[in-house]
């Protein structure tokens, strides 16, 4: 199978179901927990179709994929058909069991993204609503290290409650040797952050200060693959090499398949449906590469924080 015409790598993200053993307060899927998860057969059919579609990267996410009974067999199926890399995004709790971690690697897990929402149990567990979840996540990361597995990545959803903690979260990532990290500005279009917008969604002008500090900590430690996601570029001048959206548009073609929707071109539709630039943006020199802000953010906070850039490409 040929690559698509832009020669980008094709990535399929399968949302296996919305059930989760955490209950993060800002979760985009907070209102979807009762939707029927995909069956094993449904997921296997999609995995087997990957070679025909030229999919090189398969990402399994939830909810929480690791709590499914068929987790290992899904990894094994992807390995069997020769998918180049199978990644999962996880709250990390199941990996606190060393034998579980070992089995995931033996089954074909290619990389793992841990969601770290606080630098300690106080903040992380408060946001996940599960006491002990930070301890288990930490143990999970350590178990991968113990087994000599280095493809351990991190992501942090940025909300009011943890934005000031981002530099300490960055220190945590450095202490674990995590080379790929994303600081994700919370999506208030759906779920927990939409339902409790005032409680969880920070102003971008405030959050961006801490997000940049966190990226700087990574850079100082020699990690140049730490990024910010879902942010307007005017708050990240000098950091354009560290914006996930810019990077992923160059490298990937991304498709999503979930129990309740299919999105054949995620990057284009996010620009069109999820995010927005406003009249203030007219004349901005990075208009073409910037995705603006989440629509719901603009509906609540307005666009006064956007500052067109006059002289940057
Ligand atoms: S002014 Fe608008 S287009 Fe320019 S960087 Fe800010 S959000 Fe993006």
PDB file of C-alpha atoms and ligand atoms in Angstrom:
ATOM      1  CA  UNK A   1       0.000   0.000   0.000  1.00  0.00           C
ATOM      2  CA  UNK A   2       1.310   3.435  -0.959  1.00  0.00           C
ATOM      3  CA  UNK A   3       1.532   6.247   1.574  1.00  0.00           C
ATOM      4  CA  UNK A   4      -1.088   8.952   1.117  1.00  0.00           C
ATOM      5  CA  UNK A   5      -0.198  11.597  -1.408  1.00  0.00           C
ATOM      6  CA  UNK A   6       1.426  13.983   1.095  1.00  0.00           C
ATOM      7  CA  UNK A   7       3.853  11.197   2.094  1.00  0.00           C
ATOM      8  CA  UNK A   8       2.812  11.611   5.696  1.00  0.00           C
ATOM      9  CA  UNK A   9       2.764   8.654   8.041  1.00  0.00           C
ATOM     10  CA  UNK A  10      -0.731   7.295   8.515  1.00  0.00           C
ATOM     11  CA  UNK A  11      -1.882   6.937  12.104  1.00  0.00           C
ATOM     12  CA  UNK A  12      -5.082   5.250  13.284  1.00  0.00           C
ATOM     13  CA  UNK A  13      -6.335   6.037  16.775  1.00  0.00           C
ATOM     14  CA  UNK A  14      -8.860   3.504  18.043  1.00  0.00           C
ATOM     15  CA  UNK A  15     -10.934   4.611  21.028  1.00  0.00           C
ATOM     16  CA  UNK A  16     -11.631   1.146  22.390  1.00  0.00           C
ATOM     17  CA  UNK A  17     -14.314   2.389  24.788  1.00  0.00           C
ATOM     18  CA  UNK A  18     -14.921   5.101  27.348  1.00  0.00           C
ATOM     19  CA  UNK A  19     -14.791   3.028  30.541  1.00  0.00           C
ATOM     20  CA  UNK A  20     -11.974   4.088  32.866  1.00  0.00           C
ATOM     21  CA  UNK A  21     -10.587   3.182  36.280  1.00  0.00           C
ATOM     22  CA  UNK A  22      -9.879   6.881  36.900  1.00  0.00           C
ATOM     23  CA  UNK A  23     -12.466   9.642  36.816  1.00  0.00           C
ATOM     24  CA  UNK A  24     -10.526  12.763  35.808  1.00  0.00           C
ATOM     25  CA  UNK A  25     -12.532  15.881  36.528  1.00  0.00           C
ATOM     26  CA  UNK A  26     -11.749  17.524  33.173  1.00  0.00           C
ATOM     27  CA  UNK A  27     -12.131  14.384  31.025  1.00  0.00           C
ATOM     28  CA  UNK A  28     -13.455  15.077  27.544  1.00  0.00           C
ATOM     29  CA  UNK A  29     -15.280  11.737  27.723  1.00  0.00           C
ATOM     30  CA  UNK A  30     -16.925  12.335  31.103  1.00  0.00           C
ATOM     31  CA  UNK A  31     -20.429  12.166  29.590  1.00  0.00           C
ATOM     32  CA  UNK A  32     -19.710   9.113  27.457  1.00  0.00           C
ATOM     33  CA  UNK A  33     -18.945   6.456  30.059  1.00  0.00           C
ATOM     34  CA  UNK A  34     -22.132   4.496  29.374  1.00  0.00           C
ATOM     35  CA  UNK A  35     -21.640   4.204  25.629  1.00  0.00           C
ATOM     36  CA  UNK A  36     -21.090   0.572  24.647  1.00  0.00           C
ATOM     37  CA  UNK A  37     -17.364  -0.122  24.148  1.00  0.00           C
ATOM     38  CA  UNK A  38     -16.134  -1.618  20.911  1.00  0.00           C
ATOM     39  CA  UNK A  39     -16.162  -5.401  20.969  1.00  0.00           C
ATOM     40  CA  UNK A  40     -12.972  -7.407  20.530  1.00  0.00           C
ATOM     41  CA  UNK A  41     -14.137  -8.477  17.086  1.00  0.00           C
ATOM     42  CA  UNK A  42     -14.810  -4.892  16.019  1.00  0.00           C
ATOM     43  CA  UNK A  43     -11.335  -3.789  17.082  1.00  0.00           C
ATOM     44  CA  UNK A  44      -9.622  -6.807  15.533  1.00  0.00           C
ATOM     45  CA  UNK A  45     -11.356  -6.106  12.213  1.00  0.00           C
ATOM     46  CA  UNK A  46      -9.958  -2.565  12.296  1.00  0.00           C
ATOM     47  CA  UNK A  47      -6.493  -3.787  13.221  1.00  0.00           C
ATOM     48  CA  UNK A  48      -6.501  -6.349  10.412  1.00  0.00           C
ATOM     49  CA  UNK A  49      -7.538  -3.618   7.940  1.00  0.00           C
ATOM     50  CA  UNK A  50      -4.493  -1.523   8.867  1.00  0.00           C
ATOM     51  CA  UNK A  51      -2.038  -2.996   6.359  1.00  0.00           C
ATOM     52  CA  UNK A  52      -4.472  -2.473   3.492  1.00  0.00           C
ATOM     53  CA  UNK A  53      -4.936   1.158   4.548  1.00  0.00           C
ATOM     54  CA  UNK A  54      -1.199   1.762   4.949  1.00  0.00           C
ATOM     55  CA  UNK A  55      -1.448   2.470   8.683  1.00  0.00           C
ATOM     56  CA  UNK A  56       2.038   2.579  10.224  1.00  0.00           C
ATOM     57  CA  UNK A  57       1.122   3.763  13.698  1.00  0.00           C
ATOM     58  CA  UNK A  58      -1.729   2.370  15.749  1.00  0.00           C
ATOM     59  CA  UNK A  59      -2.747   4.136  18.937  1.00  0.00           C
ATOM     60  CA  UNK A  60      -5.154   2.497  21.366  1.00  0.00           C
ATOM     61  CA  UNK A  61      -6.871   4.842  23.790  1.00  0.00           C
ATOM     62  CA  UNK A  62     -10.024   4.948  25.897  1.00  0.00           C
ATOM     63  CA  UNK A  63     -11.253   5.618  28.434  1.00  0.00           C
ATOM     64  CA  UNK A  64      -8.545   3.276  29.608  1.00  0.00           C
ATOM     65  CA  UNK A  65      -7.572   0.482  27.232  1.00  0.00           C
ATOM     66  CA  UNK A  66      -5.482  -1.420  29.784  1.00  0.00           C
ATOM     67  CA  UNK A  67      -8.549  -2.437  31.815  1.00  0.00           C
ATOM     68  CA  UNK A  68     -10.011  -4.422  28.919  1.00  0.00           C
ATOM     69  CA  UNK A  69      -9.812  -8.224  29.141  1.00  0.00           C
ATOM     70  CA  UNK A  70      -8.620  -8.357  25.531  1.00  0.00           C
ATOM     71  CA  UNK A  71      -5.815  -5.769  25.973  1.00  0.00           C
ATOM     72  CA  UNK A  72      -2.927  -8.189  25.397  1.00  0.00           C
ATOM     73  CA  UNK A  73      -4.603  -9.944  22.482  1.00  0.00           C
ATOM     74  CA  UNK A  74      -5.198  -6.610  20.725  1.00  0.00           C
ATOM     75  CA  UNK A  75      -1.494  -5.771  21.074  1.00  0.00           C
ATOM     76  CA  UNK A  76      -0.586  -9.240  19.829  1.00  0.00           C
ATOM     77  CA  UNK A  77      -2.851  -8.892  16.787  1.00  0.00           C
ATOM     78  CA  UNK A  78      -1.192  -5.595  15.825  1.00  0.00           C
ATOM     79  CA  UNK A  79       2.227  -7.175  16.237  1.00  0.00           C
ATOM     80  CA  UNK A  80       1.218 -10.205  14.177  1.00  0.00           C
ATOM     81  CA  UNK A  81       0.169  -8.178  11.147  1.00  0.00           C
ATOM     82  CA  UNK A  82       3.370  -6.110  11.328  1.00  0.00           C
ATOM     83  CA  UNK A  83       2.131  -2.657  12.349  1.00  0.00           C
ATOM     84  CA  UNK A  84       5.300  -0.622  12.819  1.00  0.00           C
ATOM     85  CA  UNK A  85       4.386   0.909  16.143  1.00  0.00           C
ATOM     86  CA  UNK A  86       1.528   0.302  18.569  1.00  0.00           C
ATOM     87  CA  UNK A  87       1.153   3.020  21.168  1.00  0.00           C
ATOM     88  CA  UNK A  88      -1.192   3.384  24.085  1.00  0.00           C
ATOM     89  CA  UNK A  89      -2.167   6.416  26.127  1.00  0.00           C
ATOM     90  CA  UNK A  90      -2.812   5.402  29.708  1.00  0.00           C
ATOM     91  CA  UNK A  91      -3.379   6.579  33.251  1.00  0.00           C
ATOM     92  CA  UNK A  92      -0.640   4.071  34.042  1.00  0.00           C
ATOM     93  CA  UNK A  93      -2.260   2.366  37.000  1.00  0.00           C
ATOM     94  CA  UNK A  94      -2.314  -1.173  35.599  1.00  0.00           C
ATOM     95  CA  UNK A  95       1.427  -0.995  34.924  1.00  0.00           C
ATOM     96  CA  UNK A  96       2.086  -0.798  38.669  1.00  0.00           C
ATOM     97  CA  UNK A  97       2.017  -4.597  38.346  1.00  0.00           C
ATOM     98  CA  UNK A  98       5.394  -5.651  36.927  1.00  0.00           C
ATOM     99  CA  UNK A  99       4.062  -8.865  35.391  1.00  0.00           C
ATOM    100  CA  UNK A 100       1.325  -6.878  33.597  1.00  0.00           C
ATOM    101  CA  UNK A 101       3.964  -4.513  32.203  1.00  0.00           C
ATOM    102  CA  UNK A 102       6.117  -7.413  31.088  1.00  0.00           C
ATOM    103  CA  UNK A 103       3.208  -9.101  29.346  1.00  0.00           C
ATOM    104  CA  UNK A 104       2.262  -5.871  27.535  1.00  0.00           C
ATOM    105  CA  UNK A 105       5.790  -5.600  26.157  1.00  0.00           C
ATOM    106  CA  UNK A 106       5.869  -9.270  25.167  1.00  0.00           C
ATOM    107  CA  UNK A 107       2.525  -8.821  23.409  1.00  0.00           C
ATOM    108  CA  UNK A 108       3.880  -6.026  21.227  1.00  0.00           C
ATOM    109  CA  UNK A 109       3.473  -2.687  22.983  1.00  0.00           C
ATOM    110  CA  UNK A 110       5.729  -0.256  21.101  1.00  0.00           C
ATOM    111  CA  UNK A 111       5.422   2.944  23.125  1.00  0.00           C
ATOM    112  CA  UNK A 112       3.429   4.233  26.056  1.00  0.00           C
ATOM    113  CA  UNK A 113       2.138   7.687  26.980  1.00  0.00           C
ATOM    114  CA  UNK A 114       1.530   8.239  30.692  1.00  0.00           C
ATOM    115  CA  UNK A 115      -0.954  10.947  31.707  1.00  0.00           C
ATOM    116  CA  UNK A 116       0.600  12.835  34.597  1.00  0.00           C
ATOM    117  CA  UNK A 117      -1.635  15.561  36.005  1.00  0.00           C
ATOM    118  CA  UNK A 118       0.307  16.593  39.089  1.00  0.00           C
ATOM    119  CA  UNK A 119       3.836  16.415  40.422  1.00  0.00           C
ATOM    120  CA  UNK A 120       2.622  14.694  43.571  1.00  0.00           C
ATOM    121  CA  UNK A 121      -0.272  12.666  44.879  1.00  0.00           C
ATOM    122  CA  UNK A 122      -2.056  15.712  46.245  1.00  0.00           C
ATOM    123  CA  UNK A 123      -2.698  17.325  42.868  1.00  0.00           C
ATOM    124  CA  UNK A 124      -2.722  14.245  40.631  1.00  0.00           C
ATOM    125  CA  UNK A 125      -5.091  12.219  42.804  1.00  0.00           C
ATOM    126  CA  UNK A 126      -7.346  15.227  43.331  1.00  0.00           C
ATOM    127  CA  UNK A 127      -7.727  15.561  39.543  1.00  0.00           C
ATOM    128  CA  UNK A 128      -8.131  11.826  38.842  1.00  0.00           C
ATOM    129  CA  UNK A 129     -10.491  11.391  41.820  1.00  0.00           C
ATOM    130  CA  UNK A 130      -8.671   8.164  42.728  1.00  0.00           C
ATOM    131  CA  UNK A 131      -6.508   8.081  45.860  1.00  0.00           C
ATOM    132  CA  UNK A 132      -3.335   6.127  45.128  1.00  0.00           C
ATOM    133  CA  UNK A 133      -3.434   6.748  41.358  1.00  0.00           C
ATOM    134  CA  UNK A 134      -0.228   8.830  41.426  1.00  0.00           C
ATOM    135  CA  UNK A 135       1.624   6.130  43.357  1.00  0.00           C
ATOM    136  CA  UNK A 136       0.512   3.494  40.838  1.00  0.00           C
ATOM    137  CA  UNK A 137       1.433   5.688  37.856  1.00  0.00           C
ATOM    138  CA  UNK A 138       4.918   6.282  39.288  1.00  0.00           C
ATOM    139  CA  UNK A 139       5.376   2.584  39.878  1.00  0.00           C
ATOM    140  CA  UNK A 140       4.231   1.918  36.304  1.00  0.00           C
ATOM    141  CA  UNK A 141       6.874   4.249  34.878  1.00  0.00           C
ATOM    142  CA  UNK A 142       9.501   2.623  37.101  1.00  0.00           C
ATOM    143  CA  UNK A 143       8.438  -0.855  35.965  1.00  0.00           C
ATOM    144  CA  UNK A 144       9.034   0.048  32.317  1.00  0.00           C
ATOM    145  CA  UNK A 145      12.470   1.381  33.249  1.00  0.00           C
ATOM    146  CA  UNK A 146      13.178  -1.765  35.249  1.00  0.00           C
ATOM    147  CA  UNK A 147      12.464  -3.799  32.122  1.00  0.00           C
ATOM    148  CA  UNK A 148      14.826  -1.635  30.058  1.00  0.00           C
ATOM    149  CA  UNK A 149      12.023  -0.119  27.967  1.00  0.00           C
ATOM    150  CA  UNK A 150      12.729   3.466  26.988  1.00  0.00           C
ATOM    151  CA  UNK A 151       9.762   4.453  24.815  1.00  0.00           C
ATOM    152  CA  UNK A 152       7.939   6.028  27.736  1.00  0.00           C
ATOM    153  CA  UNK A 153       6.304   9.376  27.016  1.00  0.00           C
ATOM    154  CA  UNK A 154       4.198  11.782  29.025  1.00  0.00           C
ATOM    155  CA  UNK A 155       1.266  14.114  28.686  1.00  0.00           C
ATOM    156  CA  UNK A 156      -0.311  16.557  31.077  1.00  0.00           C
ATOM    157  CA  UNK A 157      -3.712  18.192  30.687  1.00  0.00           C
ATOM    158  CA  UNK A 158      -3.373  21.791  31.806  1.00  0.00           C
ATOM    159  CA  UNK A 159      -6.174  23.066  34.059  1.00  0.00           C
ATOM    160  CA  UNK A 160      -6.479  25.764  36.715  1.00  0.00           C
ATOM    161  CA  UNK A 161      -5.615  23.309  39.467  1.00  0.00           C
ATOM    162  CA  UNK A 162      -2.255  22.170  38.051  1.00  0.00           C
ATOM    163  CA  UNK A 163      -0.955  25.041  35.888  1.00  0.00           C
ATOM    164  CA  UNK A 164       1.272  26.452  38.633  1.00  0.00           C
ATOM    165  CA  UNK A 165       2.550  22.940  39.251  1.00  0.00           C
ATOM    166  CA  UNK A 166       3.770  22.516  35.649  1.00  0.00           C
ATOM    167  CA  UNK A 167       7.427  23.341  36.403  1.00  0.00           C
ATOM    168  CA  UNK A 168       7.413  20.681  39.130  1.00  0.00           C
ATOM    169  CA  UNK A 169       5.690  18.221  36.786  1.00  0.00           C
ATOM    170  CA  UNK A 170       8.484  19.024  34.305  1.00  0.00           C
ATOM    171  CA  UNK A 171      11.042  18.202  37.006  1.00  0.00           C
ATOM    172  CA  UNK A 172       9.212  14.917  37.554  1.00  0.00           C
ATOM    173  CA  UNK A 173       9.450  14.064  33.836  1.00  0.00           C
ATOM    174  CA  UNK A 174      13.162  14.954  33.829  1.00  0.00           C
ATOM    175  CA  UNK A 175      13.751  12.780  36.890  1.00  0.00           C
ATOM    176  CA  UNK A 176      12.199   9.846  34.987  1.00  0.00           C
ATOM    177  CA  UNK A 177      14.179  10.571  31.802  1.00  0.00           C
ATOM    178  CA  UNK A 178      11.056  11.151  29.690  1.00  0.00           C
ATOM    179  CA  UNK A 179      12.082  12.606  26.336  1.00  0.00           C
ATOM    180  CA  UNK A 180       8.671  13.178  24.718  1.00  0.00           C
ATOM    181  CA  UNK A 181       6.153  15.230  26.660  1.00  0.00           C
ATOM    182  CA  UNK A 182       3.037  17.178  25.725  1.00  0.00           C
ATOM    183  CA  UNK A 183       1.403  19.882  27.824  1.00  0.00           C
ATOM    184  CA  UNK A 184      -2.175  19.856  26.580  1.00  0.00           C
ATOM    185  CA  UNK A 185      -4.361  22.904  27.072  1.00  0.00           C
ATOM    186  CA  UNK A 186      -7.663  21.484  28.334  1.00  0.00           C
ATOM    187  CA  UNK A 187     -10.438  21.026  25.755  1.00  0.00           C
ATOM    188  CA  UNK A 188     -13.635  22.678  27.062  1.00  0.00           C
ATOM    189  CA  UNK A 189     -15.769  21.808  24.029  1.00  0.00           C
ATOM    190  CA  UNK A 190     -17.027  18.614  25.698  1.00  0.00           C
ATOM    191  CA  UNK A 191     -17.111  16.639  28.934  1.00  0.00           C
ATOM    192  CA  UNK A 192     -15.910  17.590  32.391  1.00  0.00           C
ATOM    193  CA  UNK A 193     -14.247  20.889  31.436  1.00  0.00           C
ATOM    194  CA  UNK A 194     -17.329  22.036  29.510  1.00  0.00           C
ATOM    195  CA  UNK A 195     -19.652  21.078  32.361  1.00  0.00           C
ATOM    196  CA  UNK A 196     -17.532  22.951  34.927  1.00  0.00           C
ATOM    197  CA  UNK A 197     -15.804  25.523  32.769  1.00  0.00           C
ATOM    198  CA  UNK A 198     -15.215  28.156  35.482  1.00  0.00           C
ATOM    199  CA  UNK A 199     -13.763  25.628  37.845  1.00  0.00           C
ATOM    200  CA  UNK A 200     -11.217  24.034  35.530  1.00  0.00           C
ATOM    201  CA  UNK A 201     -10.413  26.130  32.446  1.00  0.00           C
ATOM    202  CA  UNK A 202      -7.584  28.645  32.962  1.00  0.00           C
ATOM    203  CA  UNK A 203      -6.993  31.732  30.890  1.00  0.00           C
ATOM    204  CA  UNK A 204      -4.467  30.973  28.163  1.00  0.00           C
ATOM    205  CA  UNK A 205      -2.528  34.121  29.082  1.00  0.00           C
ATOM    206  CA  UNK A 206      -1.921  32.637  32.542  1.00  0.00           C
ATOM    207  CA  UNK A 207      -1.480  28.977  31.597  1.00  0.00           C
ATOM    208  CA  UNK A 208       0.923  29.672  28.722  1.00  0.00           C
ATOM    209  CA  UNK A 209       3.468  31.206  31.126  1.00  0.00           C
ATOM    210  CA  UNK A 210       3.751  27.937  33.043  1.00  0.00           C
ATOM    211  CA  UNK A 211       3.574  25.770  29.916  1.00  0.00           C
ATOM    212  CA  UNK A 212       6.585  27.623  28.489  1.00  0.00           C
ATOM    213  CA  UNK A 213       8.448  27.351  31.793  1.00  0.00           C
ATOM    214  CA  UNK A 214       7.874  23.592  31.698  1.00  0.00           C
ATOM    215  CA  UNK A 215       9.133  23.341  28.098  1.00  0.00           C
ATOM    216  CA  UNK A 216      12.220  25.351  29.086  1.00  0.00           C
ATOM    217  CA  UNK A 217      12.966  22.866  31.855  1.00  0.00           C
ATOM    218  CA  UNK A 218      12.900  20.075  29.258  1.00  0.00           C
ATOM    219  CA  UNK A 219      15.176  22.030  26.942  1.00  0.00           C
ATOM    220  CA  UNK A 220      17.649  22.656  29.741  1.00  0.00           C
ATOM    221  CA  UNK A 221      17.732  18.926  30.399  1.00  0.00           C
ATOM    222  CA  UNK A 222      18.456  18.286  26.708  1.00  0.00           C
ATOM    223  CA  UNK A 223      14.931  17.215  25.704  1.00  0.00           C
ATOM    224  CA  UNK A 224      13.887  19.067  22.568  1.00  0.00           C
ATOM    225  CA  UNK A 225      10.711  17.057  21.958  1.00  0.00           C
ATOM    226  CA  UNK A 226       8.599  18.604  24.697  1.00  0.00           C
ATOM    227  CA  UNK A 227       5.563  20.359  23.261  1.00  0.00           C
ATOM    228  CA  UNK A 228       2.443  22.393  23.930  1.00  0.00           C
ATOM    229  CA  UNK A 229      -0.841  21.302  22.330  1.00  0.00           C
ATOM    230  CA  UNK A 230      -4.066  23.159  21.493  1.00  0.00           C
ATOM    231  CA  UNK A 231      -2.686  26.650  22.004  1.00  0.00           C
ATOM    232  CA  UNK A 232      -2.871  29.933  20.050  1.00  0.00           C
ATOM    233  CA  UNK A 233       0.550  30.811  18.666  1.00  0.00           C
ATOM    234  CA  UNK A 234       0.529  34.434  19.860  1.00  0.00           C
ATOM    235  CA  UNK A 235       1.117  33.132  23.386  1.00  0.00           C
ATOM    236  CA  UNK A 236       3.989  30.917  22.241  1.00  0.00           C
ATOM    237  CA  UNK A 237       6.277  33.216  20.278  1.00  0.00           C
ATOM    238  CA  UNK A 238       9.725  31.674  20.115  1.00  0.00           C
ATOM    239  CA  UNK A 239       8.255  28.205  20.748  1.00  0.00           C
ATOM    240  CA  UNK A 240       6.852  27.284  17.334  1.00  0.00           C
ATOM    241  CA  UNK A 241       9.138  24.230  17.165  1.00  0.00           C
ATOM    242  CA  UNK A 242       7.349  23.066  20.299  1.00  0.00           C
ATOM    243  CA  UNK A 243       3.752  23.180  19.101  1.00  0.00           C
ATOM    244  CA  UNK A 244       2.224  19.736  18.582  1.00  0.00           C
ATOM    245  CA  UNK A 245      -0.270  20.781  15.914  1.00  0.00           C
ATOM    246  CA  UNK A 246       2.405  22.298  13.659  1.00  0.00           C
ATOM    247  CA  UNK A 247       4.541  19.225  14.039  1.00  0.00           C
ATOM    248  CA  UNK A 248       1.790  16.660  13.491  1.00  0.00           C
ATOM    249  CA  UNK A 249       0.438  18.388  10.371  1.00  0.00           C
ATOM    250  CA  UNK A 250       3.864  17.983   8.781  1.00  0.00           C
ATOM    251  CA  UNK A 251       4.336  14.373   9.772  1.00  0.00           C
ATOM    252  CA  UNK A 252       1.027  12.553  10.109  1.00  0.00           C
ATOM    253  CA  UNK A 253      -2.321  11.816   8.580  1.00  0.00           C
ATOM    254  CA  UNK A 254      -4.583  10.916  11.492  1.00  0.00           C
ATOM    255  CA  UNK A 255      -7.831   8.954  11.558  1.00  0.00           C
ATOM    256  CA  UNK A 256      -9.995   8.339  14.646  1.00  0.00           C
ATOM    257  CA  UNK A 257     -12.362   5.444  15.170  1.00  0.00           C
ATOM    258  CA  UNK A 258     -14.479   5.458  18.332  1.00  0.00           C
ATOM    259  CA  UNK A 259     -17.567   3.583  19.549  1.00  0.00           C
ATOM    260  CA  UNK A 260     -19.722   6.606  18.650  1.00  0.00           C
ATOM    261  CA  UNK A 261     -17.928   8.273  15.722  1.00  0.00           C
ATOM    262  CA  UNK A 262     -15.425   7.928  12.932  1.00  0.00           C
ATOM    263  CA  UNK A 263     -13.260  10.833  11.823  1.00  0.00           C
ATOM    264  CA  UNK A 264     -11.312  10.163   8.632  1.00  0.00           C
ATOM    265  CA  UNK A 265      -9.224  13.348   8.794  1.00  0.00           C
ATOM    266  CA  UNK A 266      -8.797  14.531  12.360  1.00  0.00           C
ATOM    267  CA  UNK A 267      -6.333  17.338  11.742  1.00  0.00           C
ATOM    268  CA  UNK A 268      -8.504  19.130   9.188  1.00  0.00           C
ATOM    269  CA  UNK A 269     -11.751  18.708  11.105  1.00  0.00           C
ATOM    270  CA  UNK A 270     -10.257  19.916  14.395  1.00  0.00           C
ATOM    271  CA  UNK A 271      -9.267  23.151  12.687  1.00  0.00           C
ATOM    272  CA  UNK A 272     -12.710  23.514  11.167  1.00  0.00           C
ATOM    273  CA  UNK A 273     -14.987  22.282  13.945  1.00  0.00           C
ATOM    274  CA  UNK A 274     -13.192  22.439  17.275  1.00  0.00           C
ATOM    275  CA  UNK A 275     -11.107  25.559  17.186  1.00  0.00           C
ATOM    276  CA  UNK A 276     -11.488  29.069  15.933  1.00  0.00           C
ATOM    277  CA  UNK A 277      -9.667  32.240  15.051  1.00  0.00           C
ATOM    278  CA  UNK A 278     -11.514  35.536  15.285  1.00  0.00           C
ATOM    279  CA  UNK A 279     -11.561  38.917  13.580  1.00  0.00           C
ATOM    280  CA  UNK A 280      -8.699  39.940  15.843  1.00  0.00           C
ATOM    281  CA  UNK A 281      -6.538  37.405  14.011  1.00  0.00           C
ATOM    282  CA  UNK A 282      -6.911  39.098  10.629  1.00  0.00           C
ATOM    283  CA  UNK A 283      -3.506  40.211   9.406  1.00  0.00           C
ATOM    284  CA  UNK A 284      -1.622  37.960  11.811  1.00  0.00           C
ATOM    285  CA  UNK A 285       1.530  36.683  10.119  1.00  0.00           C
ATOM    286  CA  UNK A 286       1.028  33.122  11.389  1.00  0.00           C
ATOM    287  CA  UNK A 287      -2.701  32.954  10.575  1.00  0.00           C
ATOM    288  CA  UNK A 288      -2.223  30.030   8.186  1.00  0.00           C
ATOM    289  CA  UNK A 289      -0.457  27.765  10.663  1.00  0.00           C
ATOM    290  CA  UNK A 290      -2.343  28.744  13.822  1.00  0.00           C
ATOM    291  CA  UNK A 291      -5.513  26.935  14.915  1.00  0.00           C
ATOM    292  CA  UNK A 292      -6.622  29.644  17.352  1.00  0.00           C
ATOM    293  CA  UNK A 293      -8.506  28.694  20.510  1.00  0.00           C
ATOM    294  CA  UNK A 294     -11.189  26.179  21.433  1.00  0.00           C
ATOM    295  CA  UNK A 295     -14.624  27.461  20.357  1.00  0.00           C
ATOM    296  CA  UNK A 296     -16.097  27.025  23.817  1.00  0.00           C
ATOM    297  CA  UNK A 297     -13.193  28.965  25.321  1.00  0.00           C
ATOM    298  CA  UNK A 298     -13.918  31.913  23.027  1.00  0.00           C
ATOM    299  CA  UNK A 299     -17.638  31.666  23.794  1.00  0.00           C
ATOM    300  CA  UNK A 300     -16.955  32.047  27.532  1.00  0.00           C
ATOM    301  CA  UNK A 301     -13.774  34.148  27.819  1.00  0.00           C
ATOM    302  CA  UNK A 302     -13.914  36.020  24.497  1.00  0.00           C
ATOM    303  CA  UNK A 303     -10.906  36.811  22.325  1.00  0.00           C
ATOM    304  CA  UNK A 304      -9.298  39.781  24.132  1.00  0.00           C
ATOM    305  CA  UNK A 305      -6.166  37.750  24.869  1.00  0.00           C
ATOM    306  CA  UNK A 306      -5.358  37.173  21.179  1.00  0.00           C
ATOM    307  CA  UNK A 307      -2.581  39.401  19.916  1.00  0.00           C
ATOM    308  CA  UNK A 308      -1.850  39.249  16.171  1.00  0.00           C
ATOM    309  CA  UNK A 309       1.792  38.697  15.343  1.00  0.00           C
ATOM    310  CA  UNK A 310       3.139  41.147  12.809  1.00  0.00           C
ATOM    311  CA  UNK A 311       6.537  39.901  11.842  1.00  0.00           C
ATOM    312  CA  UNK A 312       6.963  36.178  12.308  1.00  0.00           C
ATOM    313  CA  UNK A 313       6.674  33.313   9.821  1.00  0.00           C
TER     314      UNK A 313
HETATM  315  S1  LIG B   1      -3.731  36.331  16.721  1.00  0.00           S
HETATM  316 FE1  LIG B   1      -4.977  34.597  16.067  1.00  0.00          FE
HETATM  317  S2  LIG B   1      -3.934  33.716  14.292  1.00  0.00           S
HETATM  318 FE2  LIG B   1      -2.490  35.041  15.348  1.00  0.00          FE
HETATM  319  S3  LIG B   1      -1.390  33.704  16.714  1.00  0.00           S
HETATM  320 FE3  LIG B   1      -3.076  34.575  17.913  1.00  0.00          FE
HETATM  321  S4  LIG B   1      -4.734  33.112  17.679  1.00  0.00           S
HETATM  322 FE4  LIG B   1      -3.247  32.649  16.110  1.00  0.00          FE
END
